[in-house]
mmCIF file with all atom_site columns, C-alpha atoms in Angstrom:
data_model
loop_
_atom_site.group_PDB
_atom_site.id
_atom_site.type_symbol
_atom_site.label_atom_id
_atom_site.label_alt_id
_atom_site.label_comp_id
_atom_site.label_asym_id
_atom_site.label_entity_id
_atom_site.label_seq_id
_atom_site.pdbx_PDB_ins_code
_atom_site.Cartn_x
_atom_site.Cartn_y
_atom_site.Cartn_z
_atom_site.occupancy
_atom_site.B_iso_or_equiv
_atom_site.pdbx_formal_charge
_atom_site.auth_seq_id
_atom_site.auth_comp_id
_atom_site.auth_asym_id
_atom_site.auth_atom_id
_atom_site.pdbx_PDB_model_num
ATOM 1   C CA . UNK A 1 1   ? -55.623 -64.451 54.521 1.00 0.00 ? 1   UNK A CA 1
ATOM 2   C CA . UNK A 1 2   ? -56.057 -61.194 56.536 1.00 0.00 ? 2   UNK A CA 1
ATOM 3   C CA . UNK A 1 3   ? -53.693 -59.623 58.319 1.00 0.00 ? 3   UNK A CA 1
ATOM 4   C CA . UNK A 1 4   ? -55.065 -59.434 60.960 1.00 0.00 ? 4   UNK A CA 1
ATOM 5   C CA . UNK A 1 5   ? -56.076 -63.489 61.119 1.00 0.00 ? 5   UNK A CA 1
ATOM 6   C CA . UNK A 1 6   ? -52.567 -64.444 61.215 1.00 0.00 ? 6   UNK A CA 1
ATOM 7   C CA . UNK A 1 7   ? -50.840 -64.663 63.862 1.00 0.00 ? 7   UNK A CA 1
ATOM 8   C CA . UNK A 1 8   ? -48.219 -62.119 65.733 1.00 0.00 ? 8   UNK A CA 1
ATOM 9   C CA . UNK A 1 9   ? -45.745 -64.577 66.154 1.00 0.00 ? 9   UNK A CA 1
ATOM 10  C CA . UNK A 1 10  ? -45.504 -64.440 62.739 1.00 0.00 ? 10  UNK A CA 1
ATOM 11  C CA . UNK A 1 11  ? -45.535 -61.381 61.959 1.00 0.00 ? 11  UNK A CA 1
ATOM 12  C CA . UNK A 1 12  ? -43.720 -59.459 65.383 1.00 0.00 ? 12  UNK A CA 1
ATOM 13  C CA . UNK A 1 13  ? -40.474 -61.143 64.045 1.00 0.00 ? 13  UNK A CA 1
ATOM 14  C CA . UNK A 1 14  ? -40.777 -59.955 60.723 1.00 0.00 ? 14  UNK A CA 1
ATOM 15  C CA . UNK A 1 15  ? -40.826 -56.005 61.979 1.00 0.00 ? 15  UNK A CA 1
ATOM 16  C CA . UNK A 1 16  ? -37.672 -57.042 63.773 1.00 0.00 ? 16  UNK A CA 1
ATOM 17  C CA . UNK A 1 17  ? -36.257 -58.334 60.744 1.00 0.00 ? 17  UNK A CA 1
ATOM 18  C CA . UNK A 1 18  ? -36.915 -55.041 58.570 1.00 0.00 ? 18  UNK A CA 1
ATOM 19  C CA . UNK A 1 19  ? -35.119 -53.441 61.668 1.00 0.00 ? 19  UNK A CA 1
ATOM 20  C CA . UNK A 1 20  ? -32.352 -56.034 61.803 1.00 0.00 ? 20  UNK A CA 1
ATOM 21  C CA . UNK A 1 21  ? -31.370 -55.647 58.246 1.00 0.00 ? 21  UNK A CA 1
ATOM 22  C CA . UNK A 1 22  ? -30.473 -52.116 58.616 1.00 0.00 ? 22  UNK A CA 1
ATOM 23  C CA . UNK A 1 23  ? -28.214 -53.147 61.256 1.00 0.00 ? 23  UNK A CA 1
ATOM 24  C CA . UNK A 1 24  ? -30.662 -51.655 63.966 1.00 0.00 ? 24  UNK A CA 1
ATOM 25  C CA . UNK A 1 25  ? -31.306 -53.555 67.049 1.00 0.00 ? 25  UNK A CA 1
ATOM 26  C CA . UNK A 1 26  ? -34.491 -56.120 67.969 1.00 0.00 ? 26  UNK A CA 1
ATOM 27  C CA . UNK A 1 27  ? -34.766 -53.956 71.500 1.00 0.00 ? 27  UNK A CA 1
ATOM 28  C CA . UNK A 1 28  ? -35.616 -50.689 69.262 1.00 0.00 ? 28  UNK A CA 1
ATOM 29  C CA . UNK A 1 29  ? -38.662 -52.583 68.228 1.00 0.00 ? 29  UNK A CA 1
ATOM 30  C CA . UNK A 1 30  ? -40.313 -53.955 71.082 1.00 0.00 ? 30  UNK A CA 1
ATOM 31  C CA . UNK A 1 31  ? -39.352 -50.249 72.311 1.00 0.00 ? 31  UNK A CA 1
ATOM 32  C CA . UNK A 1 32  ? -41.563 -48.908 69.899 1.00 0.00 ? 32  UNK A CA 1
ATOM 33  C CA . UNK A 1 33  ? -44.838 -52.166 70.274 1.00 0.00 ? 33  UNK A CA 1
ATOM 34  C CA . UNK A 1 34  ? -44.227 -51.811 73.484 1.00 0.00 ? 34  UNK A CA 1
ATOM 35  C CA . UNK A 1 35  ? -44.609 -46.836 73.570 1.00 0.00 ? 35  UNK A CA 1
ATOM 36  C CA . UNK A 1 36  ? -47.247 -47.673 70.695 1.00 0.00 ? 36  UNK A CA 1
ATOM 37  C CA . UNK A 1 37  ? -49.556 -50.618 72.455 1.00 0.00 ? 37  UNK A CA 1
ATOM 38  C CA . UNK A 1 38  ? -48.499 -50.778 76.267 1.00 0.00 ? 38  UNK A CA 1
ATOM 39  C CA . UNK A 1 39  ? -47.237 -54.098 76.496 1.00 0.00 ? 39  UNK A CA 1
ATOM 40  C CA . UNK A 1 40  ? -44.010 -54.974 78.750 1.00 0.00 ? 40  UNK A CA 1
ATOM 41  C CA . UNK A 1 41  ? -40.384 -56.777 77.201 1.00 0.00 ? 41  UNK A CA 1
ATOM 42  C CA . UNK A 1 42  ? -41.865 -60.639 79.193 1.00 0.00 ? 42  UNK A CA 1
ATOM 43  C CA . UNK A 1 43  ? -45.085 -60.003 77.404 1.00 0.00 ? 43  UNK A CA 1
ATOM 44  C CA . UNK A 1 44  ? -44.388 -59.717 73.876 1.00 0.00 ? 44  UNK A CA 1
ATOM 45  C CA . UNK A 1 45  ? -41.835 -62.684 74.220 1.00 0.00 ? 45  UNK A CA 1
ATOM 46  C CA . UNK A 1 46  ? -45.085 -64.006 76.083 1.00 0.00 ? 46  UNK A CA 1
ATOM 47  C CA . UNK A 1 47  ? -47.088 -63.302 72.899 1.00 0.00 ? 47  UNK A CA 1
ATOM 48  C CA . UNK A 1 48  ? -44.460 -64.586 70.947 1.00 0.00 ? 48  UNK A CA 1
ATOM 49  C CA . UNK A 1 49  ? -44.954 -68.113 72.369 1.00 0.00 ? 49  UNK A CA 1
ATOM 50  C CA . UNK A 1 50  ? -48.935 -68.262 72.080 1.00 0.00 ? 50  UNK A CA 1
ATOM 51  C CA . UNK A 1 51  ? -51.770 -68.220 69.182 1.00 0.00 ? 51  UNK A CA 1
ATOM 52  C CA . UNK A 1 52  ? -52.361 -64.626 69.503 1.00 0.00 ? 52  UNK A CA 1
ATOM 53  C CA . UNK A 1 53  ? -53.358 -62.946 66.186 1.00 0.00 ? 53  UNK A CA 1
ATOM 54  C CA . UNK A 1 54  ? -52.365 -59.631 64.791 1.00 0.00 ? 54  UNK A CA 1
ATOM 55  C CA . UNK A 1 55  ? -55.292 -58.500 65.379 1.00 0.00 ? 55  UNK A CA 1
ATOM 56  C CA . UNK A 1 56  ? -55.766 -59.551 68.897 1.00 0.00 ? 56  UNK A CA 1
ATOM 57  C CA . UNK A 1 57  ? -51.971 -58.499 69.750 1.00 0.00 ? 57  UNK A CA 1
ATOM 58  C CA . UNK A 1 58  ? -53.857 -54.977 69.425 1.00 0.00 ? 58  UNK A CA 1
ATOM 59  C CA . UNK A 1 59  ? -57.680 -55.344 70.307 1.00 0.00 ? 59  UNK A CA 1
ATOM 60  C CA . UNK A 1 60  ? -55.859 -56.527 73.705 1.00 0.00 ? 60  UNK A CA 1
ATOM 61  C CA . UNK A 1 61  ? -53.530 -54.125 74.119 1.00 0.00 ? 61  UNK A CA 1
ATOM 62  C CA . UNK A 1 62  ? -53.189 -52.697 77.709 1.00 0.00 ? 62  UNK A CA 1
ATOM 63  C CA . UNK A 1 63  ? -53.130 -49.501 76.492 1.00 0.00 ? 63  UNK A CA 1
ATOM 64  C CA . UNK A 1 64  ? -52.760 -48.277 73.193 1.00 0.00 ? 64  UNK A CA 1
ATOM 65  C CA . UNK A 1 65  ? -50.570 -44.439 72.552 1.00 0.00 ? 65  UNK A CA 1
ATOM 66  C CA . UNK A 1 66  ? -52.836 -41.533 72.660 1.00 0.00 ? 66  UNK A CA 1
ATOM 67  C CA . UNK A 1 67  ? -49.956 -39.603 71.079 1.00 0.00 ? 67  UNK A CA 1
ATOM 68  C CA . UNK A 1 68  ? -49.607 -42.225 68.032 1.00 0.00 ? 68  UNK A CA 1
ATOM 69  C CA . UNK A 1 69  ? -52.420 -39.741 66.791 1.00 0.00 ? 69  UNK A CA 1
ATOM 70  C CA . UNK A 1 70  ? -49.674 -37.738 65.795 1.00 0.00 ? 70  UNK A CA 1
ATOM 71  C CA . UNK A 1 71  ? -47.286 -40.163 63.949 1.00 0.00 ? 71  UNK A CA 1
ATOM 72  C CA . UNK A 1 72  ? -48.032 -39.182 60.553 1.00 0.00 ? 72  UNK A CA 1
ATOM 73  C CA . UNK A 1 73  ? -47.036 -39.894 56.726 1.00 0.00 ? 73  UNK A CA 1
ATOM 74  C CA . UNK A 1 74  ? -46.783 -42.571 54.429 1.00 0.00 ? 74  UNK A CA 1
ATOM 75  C CA . UNK A 1 75  ? -45.921 -46.462 54.935 1.00 0.00 ? 75  UNK A CA 1
ATOM 76  C CA . UNK A 1 76  ? -47.241 -48.780 51.483 1.00 0.00 ? 76  UNK A CA 1
ATOM 77  C CA . UNK A 1 77  ? -48.377 -45.775 49.425 1.00 0.00 ? 77  UNK A CA 1
ATOM 78  C CA . UNK A 1 78  ? -50.937 -44.633 51.605 1.00 0.00 ? 78  UNK A CA 1
ATOM 79  C CA . UNK A 1 79  ? -50.724 -41.827 54.291 1.00 0.00 ? 79  UNK A CA 1
ATOM 80  C CA . UNK A 1 80  ? -51.480 -42.593 58.059 1.00 0.00 ? 80  UNK A CA 1
ATOM 81  C CA . UNK A 1 81  ? -53.361 -40.298 58.967 1.00 0.00 ? 81  UNK A CA 1
ATOM 82  C CA . UNK A 1 82  ? -56.381 -41.135 56.191 1.00 0.00 ? 82  UNK A CA 1
ATOM 83  C CA . UNK A 1 83  ? -56.909 -44.638 57.476 1.00 0.00 ? 83  UNK A CA 1
ATOM 84  C CA . UNK A 1 84  ? -60.111 -45.716 58.975 1.00 0.00 ? 84  UNK A CA 1
ATOM 85  C CA . UNK A 1 85  ? -60.315 -48.225 59.657 1.00 0.00 ? 85  UNK A CA 1
ATOM 86  C CA . UNK A 1 86  ? -58.333 -48.152 63.328 1.00 0.00 ? 86  UNK A CA 1
ATOM 87  C CA . UNK A 1 87  ? -56.721 -51.391 63.922 1.00 0.00 ? 87  UNK A CA 1
ATOM 88  C CA . UNK A 1 88  ? -55.699 -51.036 60.422 1.00 0.00 ? 88  UNK A CA 1
ATOM 89  C CA . UNK A 1 89  ? -54.576 -47.308 61.738 1.00 0.00 ? 89  UNK A CA 1
ATOM 90  C CA . UNK A 1 90  ? -52.550 -48.538 64.504 1.00 0.00 ? 90  UNK A CA 1
ATOM 91  C CA . UNK A 1 91  ? -51.518 -51.750 62.453 1.00 0.00 ? 91  UNK A CA 1
ATOM 92  C CA . UNK A 1 92  ? -49.702 -48.953 59.887 1.00 0.00 ? 92  UNK A CA 1
ATOM 93  C CA . UNK A 1 93  ? -48.256 -46.952 63.368 1.00 0.00 ? 93  UNK A CA 1
ATOM 94  C CA . UNK A 1 94  ? -46.471 -49.601 64.066 1.00 0.00 ? 94  UNK A CA 1
ATOM 95  C CA . UNK A 1 95  ? -44.854 -50.530 61.131 1.00 0.00 ? 95  UNK A CA 1
ATOM 96  C CA . UNK A 1 96  ? -44.178 -47.024 60.044 1.00 0.00 ? 96  UNK A CA 1
ATOM 97  C CA . UNK A 1 97  ? -42.385 -46.745 63.743 1.00 0.00 ? 97  UNK A CA 1
ATOM 98  C CA . UNK A 1 98  ? -39.893 -49.405 62.255 1.00 0.00 ? 98  UNK A CA 1
ATOM 99  C CA . UNK A 1 99  ? -39.461 -47.678 59.492 1.00 0.00 ? 99  UNK A CA 1
ATOM 100 C CA . UNK A 1 100 ? -38.296 -45.226 61.097 1.00 0.00 ? 100 UNK A CA 1
ATOM 101 C CA . UNK A 1 101 ? -36.210 -47.386 63.025 1.00 0.00 ? 101 UNK A CA 1
ATOM 102 C CA . UNK A 1 102 ? -34.247 -48.486 59.832 1.00 0.00 ? 102 UNK A CA 1
ATOM 103 C CA . UNK A 1 103 ? -33.881 -45.234 58.382 1.00 0.00 ? 103 UNK A CA 1
ATOM 104 C CA . UNK A 1 104 ? -31.678 -44.755 62.005 1.00 0.00 ? 104 UNK A CA 1
ATOM 105 C CA . UNK A 1 105 ? -32.881 -42.875 63.844 1.00 0.00 ? 105 UNK A CA 1
ATOM 106 C CA . UNK A 1 106 ? -33.207 -43.135 67.769 1.00 0.00 ? 106 UNK A CA 1
ATOM 107 C CA . UNK A 1 107 ? -36.099 -44.677 68.892 1.00 0.00 ? 107 UNK A CA 1
ATOM 108 C CA . UNK A 1 108 ? -35.632 -41.901 71.783 1.00 0.00 ? 108 UNK A CA 1
ATOM 109 C CA . UNK A 1 109 ? -35.545 -39.295 68.688 1.00 0.00 ? 109 UNK A CA 1
ATOM 110 C CA . UNK A 1 110 ? -38.903 -40.785 66.864 1.00 0.00 ? 110 UNK A CA 1
ATOM 111 C CA . UNK A 1 111 ? -40.861 -40.710 70.327 1.00 0.00 ? 111 UNK A CA 1
ATOM 112 C CA . UNK A 1 112 ? -39.889 -37.690 71.732 1.00 0.00 ? 112 UNK A CA 1
ATOM 113 C CA . UNK A 1 113 ? -41.202 -36.060 68.885 1.00 0.00 ? 113 UNK A CA 1
ATOM 114 C CA . UNK A 1 114 ? -44.476 -37.354 69.020 1.00 0.00 ? 114 UNK A CA 1
#
């Protein structure tokens, strides 16, 4: 199954769990997701209780942050800036932001560096 066809309600909790395993908080994952997509906390919670797919989560985002182009580095061995498919790149950007949280970086520092 393509990751974009998976339910948002299955994928997002995995991102939260990744951060929490490293002693971080769900709120930090919500913060970077909101920064990236423009969804607020309430809307993210509503989507978690819906059947929206992960692909549609990105397709329907209220406002993708233009500064996301400044997110660089590798995720799963692939350099983010070399990913041609824009939706896949956005998905990997969210992964990268959550990885930075899991590494112990404060959300404010992550976002201020972009």
